Coordinates of C-alpha atoms in Angstrom, one line a residue:
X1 CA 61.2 101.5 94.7
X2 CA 58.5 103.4 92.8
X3 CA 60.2 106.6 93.0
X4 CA 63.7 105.0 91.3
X5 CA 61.3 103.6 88.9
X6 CA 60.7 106.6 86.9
X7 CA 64.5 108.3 87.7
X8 CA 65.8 108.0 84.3
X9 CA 69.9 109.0 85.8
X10 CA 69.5 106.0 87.6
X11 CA 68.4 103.6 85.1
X12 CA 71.1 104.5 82.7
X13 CA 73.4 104.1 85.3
X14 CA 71.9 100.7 86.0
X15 CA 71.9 99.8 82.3
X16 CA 75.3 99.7 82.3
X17 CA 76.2 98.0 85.5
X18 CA 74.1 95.3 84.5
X19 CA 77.3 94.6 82.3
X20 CA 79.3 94.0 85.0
X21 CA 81.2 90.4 84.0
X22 CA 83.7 90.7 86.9
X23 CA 82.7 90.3 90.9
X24 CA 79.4 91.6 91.8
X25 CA 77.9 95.3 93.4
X26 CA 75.1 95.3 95.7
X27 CA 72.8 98.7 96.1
X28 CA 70.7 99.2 99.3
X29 CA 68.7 102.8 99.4
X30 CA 65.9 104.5 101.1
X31 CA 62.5 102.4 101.8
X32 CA 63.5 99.3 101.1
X33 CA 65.4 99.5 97.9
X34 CA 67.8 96.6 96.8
X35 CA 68.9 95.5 93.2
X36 CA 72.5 93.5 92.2
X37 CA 74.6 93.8 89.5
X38 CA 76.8 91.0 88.5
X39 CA 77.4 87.6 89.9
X40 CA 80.5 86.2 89.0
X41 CA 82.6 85.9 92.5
X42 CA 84.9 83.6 91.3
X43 CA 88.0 86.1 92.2
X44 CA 86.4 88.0 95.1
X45 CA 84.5 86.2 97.9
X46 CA 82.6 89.2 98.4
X47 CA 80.2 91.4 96.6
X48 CA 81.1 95.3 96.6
X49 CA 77.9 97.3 98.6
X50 CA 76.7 100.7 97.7
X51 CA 74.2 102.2 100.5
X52 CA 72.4 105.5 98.9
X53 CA 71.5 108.2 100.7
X54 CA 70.1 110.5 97.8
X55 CA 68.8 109.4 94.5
X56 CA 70.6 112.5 93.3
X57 CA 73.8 111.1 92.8
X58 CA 73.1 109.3 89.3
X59 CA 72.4 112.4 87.7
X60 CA 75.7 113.8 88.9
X61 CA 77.5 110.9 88.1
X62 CA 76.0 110.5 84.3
X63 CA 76.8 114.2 84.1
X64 CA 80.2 114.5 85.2
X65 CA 81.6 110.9 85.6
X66 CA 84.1 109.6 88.2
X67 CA 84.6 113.5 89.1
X68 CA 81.4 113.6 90.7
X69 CA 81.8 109.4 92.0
X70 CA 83.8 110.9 94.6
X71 CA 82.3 114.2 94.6
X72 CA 79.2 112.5 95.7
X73 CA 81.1 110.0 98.0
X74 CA 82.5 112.8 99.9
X75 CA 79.4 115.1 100.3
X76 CA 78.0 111.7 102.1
X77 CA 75.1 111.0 98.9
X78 CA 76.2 107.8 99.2
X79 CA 78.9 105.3 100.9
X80 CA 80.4 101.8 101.6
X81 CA 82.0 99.7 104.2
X82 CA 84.5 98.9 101.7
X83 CA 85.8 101.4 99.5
X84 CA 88.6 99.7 97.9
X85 CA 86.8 96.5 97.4
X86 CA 84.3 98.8 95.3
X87 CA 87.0 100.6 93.6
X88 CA 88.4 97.3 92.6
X89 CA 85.2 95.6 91.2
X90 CA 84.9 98.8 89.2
X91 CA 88.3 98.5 87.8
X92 CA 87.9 95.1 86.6
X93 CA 85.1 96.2 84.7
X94 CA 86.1 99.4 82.8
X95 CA 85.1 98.9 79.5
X96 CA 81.4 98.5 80.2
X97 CA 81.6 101.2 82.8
X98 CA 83.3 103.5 80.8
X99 CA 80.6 106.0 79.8
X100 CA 80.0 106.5 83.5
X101 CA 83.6 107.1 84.0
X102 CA 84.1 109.4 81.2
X103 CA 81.0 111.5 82.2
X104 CA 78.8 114.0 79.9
X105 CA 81.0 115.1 77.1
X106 CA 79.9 118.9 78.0
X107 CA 80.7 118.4 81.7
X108 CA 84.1 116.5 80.9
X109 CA 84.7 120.3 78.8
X110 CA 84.4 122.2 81.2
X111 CA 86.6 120.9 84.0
X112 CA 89.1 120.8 81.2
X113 CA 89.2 124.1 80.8
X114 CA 89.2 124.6 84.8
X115 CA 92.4 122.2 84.4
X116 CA 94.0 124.3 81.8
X117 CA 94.2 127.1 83.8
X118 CA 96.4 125.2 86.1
X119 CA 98.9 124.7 83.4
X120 CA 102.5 124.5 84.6
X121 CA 104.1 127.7 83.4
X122 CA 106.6 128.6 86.6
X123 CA 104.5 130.9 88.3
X124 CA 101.7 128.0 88.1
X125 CA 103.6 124.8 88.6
X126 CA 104.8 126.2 92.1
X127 CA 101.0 127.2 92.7
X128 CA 100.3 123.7 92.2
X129 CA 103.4 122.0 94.0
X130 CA 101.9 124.2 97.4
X131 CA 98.9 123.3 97.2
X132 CA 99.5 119.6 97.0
X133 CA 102.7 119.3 99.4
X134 CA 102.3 122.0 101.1
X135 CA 99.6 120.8 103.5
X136 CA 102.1 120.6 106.2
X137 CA 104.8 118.2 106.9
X138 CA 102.2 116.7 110.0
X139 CA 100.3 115.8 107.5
X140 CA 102.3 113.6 105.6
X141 CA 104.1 112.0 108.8
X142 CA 100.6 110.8 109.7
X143 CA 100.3 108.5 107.1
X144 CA 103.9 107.7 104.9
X145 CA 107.0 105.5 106.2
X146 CA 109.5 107.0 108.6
X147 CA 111.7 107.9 105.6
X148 CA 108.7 110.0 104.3
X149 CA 109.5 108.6 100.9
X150 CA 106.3 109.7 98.9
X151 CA 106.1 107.5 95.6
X152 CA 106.1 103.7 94.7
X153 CA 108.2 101.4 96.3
X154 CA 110.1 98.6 94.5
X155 CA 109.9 95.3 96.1
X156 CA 113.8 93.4 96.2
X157 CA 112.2 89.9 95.4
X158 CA 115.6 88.0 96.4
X159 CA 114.0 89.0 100.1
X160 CA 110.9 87.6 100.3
X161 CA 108.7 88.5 103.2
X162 CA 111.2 91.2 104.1
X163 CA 110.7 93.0 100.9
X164 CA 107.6 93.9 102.1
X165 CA 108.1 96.0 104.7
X166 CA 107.5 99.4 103.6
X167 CA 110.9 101.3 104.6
X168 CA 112.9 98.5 103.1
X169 CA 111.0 98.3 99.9
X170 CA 111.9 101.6 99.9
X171 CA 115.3 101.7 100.2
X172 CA 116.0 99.0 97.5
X173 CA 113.8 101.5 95.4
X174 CA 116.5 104.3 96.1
X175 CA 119.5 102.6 96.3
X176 CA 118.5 101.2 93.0
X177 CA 118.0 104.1 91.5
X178 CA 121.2 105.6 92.5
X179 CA 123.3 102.2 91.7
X180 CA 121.8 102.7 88.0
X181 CA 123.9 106.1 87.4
X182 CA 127.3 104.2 87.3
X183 CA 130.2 104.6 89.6
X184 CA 130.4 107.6 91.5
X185 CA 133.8 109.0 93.5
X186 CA 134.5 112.3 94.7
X187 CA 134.7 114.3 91.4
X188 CA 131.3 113.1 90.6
X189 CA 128.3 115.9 90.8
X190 CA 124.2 114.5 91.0
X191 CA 121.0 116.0 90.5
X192 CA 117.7 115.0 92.1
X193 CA 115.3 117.0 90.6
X194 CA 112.1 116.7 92.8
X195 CA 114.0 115.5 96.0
X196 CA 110.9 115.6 98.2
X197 CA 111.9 115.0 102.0
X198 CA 115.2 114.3 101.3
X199 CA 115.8 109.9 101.8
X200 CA 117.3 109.4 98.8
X201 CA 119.6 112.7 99.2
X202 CA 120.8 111.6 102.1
X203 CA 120.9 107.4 101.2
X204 CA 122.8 109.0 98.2
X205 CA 125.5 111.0 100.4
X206 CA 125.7 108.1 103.4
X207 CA 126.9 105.7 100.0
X208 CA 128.8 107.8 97.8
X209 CA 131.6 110.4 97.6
X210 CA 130.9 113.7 95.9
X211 CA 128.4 116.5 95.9
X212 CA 124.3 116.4 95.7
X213 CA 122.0 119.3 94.9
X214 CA 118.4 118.3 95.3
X215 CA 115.8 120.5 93.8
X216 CA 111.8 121.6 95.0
X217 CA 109.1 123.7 94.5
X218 CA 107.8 122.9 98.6
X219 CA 109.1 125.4 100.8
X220 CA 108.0 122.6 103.3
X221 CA 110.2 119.9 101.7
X222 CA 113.0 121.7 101.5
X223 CA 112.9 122.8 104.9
X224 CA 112.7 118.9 106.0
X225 CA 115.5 118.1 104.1
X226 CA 118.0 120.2 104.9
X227 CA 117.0 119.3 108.3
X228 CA 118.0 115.8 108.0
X229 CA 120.8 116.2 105.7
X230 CA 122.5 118.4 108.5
X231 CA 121.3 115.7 111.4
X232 CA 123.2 113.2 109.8
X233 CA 126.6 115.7 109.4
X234 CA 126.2 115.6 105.4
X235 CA 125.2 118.8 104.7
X236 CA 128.7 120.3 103.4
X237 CA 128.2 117.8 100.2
X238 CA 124.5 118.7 99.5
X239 CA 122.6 121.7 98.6
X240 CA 118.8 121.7 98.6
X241 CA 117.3 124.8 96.5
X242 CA 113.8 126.0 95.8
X243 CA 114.3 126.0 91.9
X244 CA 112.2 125.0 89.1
X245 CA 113.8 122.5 87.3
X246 CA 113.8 124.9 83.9
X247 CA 116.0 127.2 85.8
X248 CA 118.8 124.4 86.9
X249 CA 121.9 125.7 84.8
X250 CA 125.0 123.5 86.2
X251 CA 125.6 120.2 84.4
X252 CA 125.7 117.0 86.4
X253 CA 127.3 113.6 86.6
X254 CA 124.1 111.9 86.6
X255 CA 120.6 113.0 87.1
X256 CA 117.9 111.2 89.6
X257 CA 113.9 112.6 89.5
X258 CA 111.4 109.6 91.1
X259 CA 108.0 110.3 90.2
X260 CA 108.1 113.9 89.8
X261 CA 107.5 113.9 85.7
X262 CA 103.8 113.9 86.7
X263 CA 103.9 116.9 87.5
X264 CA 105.0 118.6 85.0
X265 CA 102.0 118.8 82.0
X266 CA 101.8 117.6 78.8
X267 CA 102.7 121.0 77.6
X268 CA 106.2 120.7 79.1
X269 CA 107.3 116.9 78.6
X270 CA 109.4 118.2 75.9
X271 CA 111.1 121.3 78.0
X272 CA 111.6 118.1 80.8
X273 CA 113.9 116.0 78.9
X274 CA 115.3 119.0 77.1
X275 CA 116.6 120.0 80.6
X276 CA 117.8 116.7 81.3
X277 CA 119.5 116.9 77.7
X278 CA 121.2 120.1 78.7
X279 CA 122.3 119.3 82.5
X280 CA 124.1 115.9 82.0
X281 CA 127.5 116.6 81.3
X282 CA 129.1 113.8 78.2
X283 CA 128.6 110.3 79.4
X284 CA 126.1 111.4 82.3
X285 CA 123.3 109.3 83.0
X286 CA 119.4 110.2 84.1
X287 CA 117.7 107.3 85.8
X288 CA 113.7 109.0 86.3
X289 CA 110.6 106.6 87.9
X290 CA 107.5 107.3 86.3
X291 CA 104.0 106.2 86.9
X292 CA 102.3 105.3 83.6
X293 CA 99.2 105.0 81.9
X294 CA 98.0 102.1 79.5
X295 CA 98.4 102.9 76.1
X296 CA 94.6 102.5 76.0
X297 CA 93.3 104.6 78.1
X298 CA 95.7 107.3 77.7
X299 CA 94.3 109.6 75.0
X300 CA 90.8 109.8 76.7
X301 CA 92.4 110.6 79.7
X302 CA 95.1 113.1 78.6
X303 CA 91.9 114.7 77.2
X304 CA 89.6 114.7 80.0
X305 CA 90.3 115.7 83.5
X306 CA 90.0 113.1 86.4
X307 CA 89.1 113.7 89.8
X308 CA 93.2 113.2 91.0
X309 CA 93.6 116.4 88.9
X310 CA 91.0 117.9 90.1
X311 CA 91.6 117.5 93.9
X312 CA 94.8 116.2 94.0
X313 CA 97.3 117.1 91.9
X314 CA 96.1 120.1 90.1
X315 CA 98.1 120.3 86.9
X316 CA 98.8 117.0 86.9
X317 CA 99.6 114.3 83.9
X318 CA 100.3 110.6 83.7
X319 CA 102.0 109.8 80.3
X320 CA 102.1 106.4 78.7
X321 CA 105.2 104.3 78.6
X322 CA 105.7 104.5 74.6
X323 CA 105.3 108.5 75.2
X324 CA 108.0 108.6 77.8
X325 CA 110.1 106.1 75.3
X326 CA 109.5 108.2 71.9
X327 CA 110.7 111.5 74.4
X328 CA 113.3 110.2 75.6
X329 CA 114.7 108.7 72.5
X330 CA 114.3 112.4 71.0
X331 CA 116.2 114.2 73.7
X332 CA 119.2 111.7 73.9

């Protein structure tokens, strides 16, 4: 205890977990060291436990913010028996732990400019795409649904307890999606542009006449999909190319791209719904599923760099729902 006493990363960290309003975090360390933060439990039953193994994880943490959180988390400096209990608790209480979050202002410059070298030129962006999805197609079987459908799923609420499962949430997601481009017969041409592993090319050939070209930067990807495509005897409606999606030149009936906008950079928002302009033929219709940021939290984000860029999606960025909106009101 005496030691932590006079480690002046740690007490600023505890300075501002002592604002904690929402559930409560316990830290145990070395020789005996305890202290709490928070004690409302009112909607957790359960406080969130931190167990340090090295004081040295404050200063990392004050430095570079919720970068070096899981920096630290994975080089063992510290863990939990319940990670997303913790994460939760700390999302309830974001305001009063945003300084943490946000990191040293220096630090937080840095990584920026390590993220801005991963910008999304087309050279870059397919960089990026291999390094994120193509890990391996093992990979990914280990731990998606059988459909290896890899974005949110949309729960059909007039199912109940069904809608839950996984597969079928799925499904609705993507039959949804395509219902939303209008009739389709066998004149009609679509576009998926991001098409993954290929579920919602082939749901989209199994329920409609005409032809599908689905679009990646995963040699992986499109390897899977044109494997299943040709299983289930559809292949001689569908082509699946390794294309950027600022090369596609045909237009299309209707245009489909589920959570693949993240991808692309702040930089090139415009050039995206420029190209989604450009490839719809008259009357065409683009249905796209985005994940969003709060309004709030958006311009320190879109300035920083979190650790999902960082690790995860390198090149990465979530836009907020009145960016998409003003966009796509632009490129109509």
């Amino acid at each position: 205890m005496n030691a932590i006493k006079e480690d002046l990363w740690a007490k600023a960290i505890f300075k501002l977990l002592d604002q904690i309003k929402v559930g409560r975090i316990d830290m145990k360390g070395p020789n005996g060291f305890e202290k709490s933060f928070g004690n409302d439990l009112s909607r957790t039953t359960e406080p969130a436990l931190i167990n340090i193994k090295n004081w040295k994880m404050f200063r990392s943490i004050i430095l570079r913010g919720d970068i070096a959180f899981g920096e630290t988390y994975i080089e063992g400096q510290w863990d939990t028996p319940d990670l997303n209990h913790l994460l939760w608790v700390i999302g309830q209480n974001r305001q009063p732990l945003n300084t943490a979050i946000r990191g040293f202002k220096f630090a937080n410059i840095l990584n920026r400019l390590r993220h801005l070298l991963n910008k999304n030129t087309k050279n870059q962006a397919r960089d990026n795409i291999e390094a994120h999805y193509d890990l391996g197609n093992d990979f990914y079987r280990l731990w998606l649904d059988q459909s290896m459908t890899y974005s949110s799923a949309i729960r059909d609420e007039e199912k109940g307890n069904e809608s839950d499962i996984l597969e079928e949430a799925q499904r609705f997601k993507i039959k949804r999606a395509i219902s939303r481009l209008g009739i389709l017969d066998e004149t009609s041409t679509t576009l998926e542009i991001g098409c993954g592993w290929g579920e919602l090319s082939k749901i989209r050939l199994e329920t409609h006449p005409g032809q599908h070209v689905g679009i990646t930067l995963s040699q992986e990807q499109k390897s899977w999909t044109k494997k299943i495509i040709k299983d289930a005897g559809l292949d001689d409606r569908n082509s699946t190319l390794l294309q950027d999606y600022r090369d596609v030149s045909e237009q299309y009936d209707g245009i489909i791209s589920i959570e693949m906008i993240e991808a692309v950079g702040k930089a090139y928002w415009g050039t995206f719904f420029e190209t989604l302009k450009k490839s719809l033929k008259p009357n065409g219709r683009a249905v796209i599923q985005a994940i969003t940021i709060n309004e709030k939290l958006a311009g320190n984000y879109q300035a920083g760099v979190d650790f999902i860029q960082k690790y995860i999606f390198p090149g990465g960025m979530l836009m907020s729902k009145n960016q998409f909106t003003n966009l796509a009101e632009e490129h109509k």
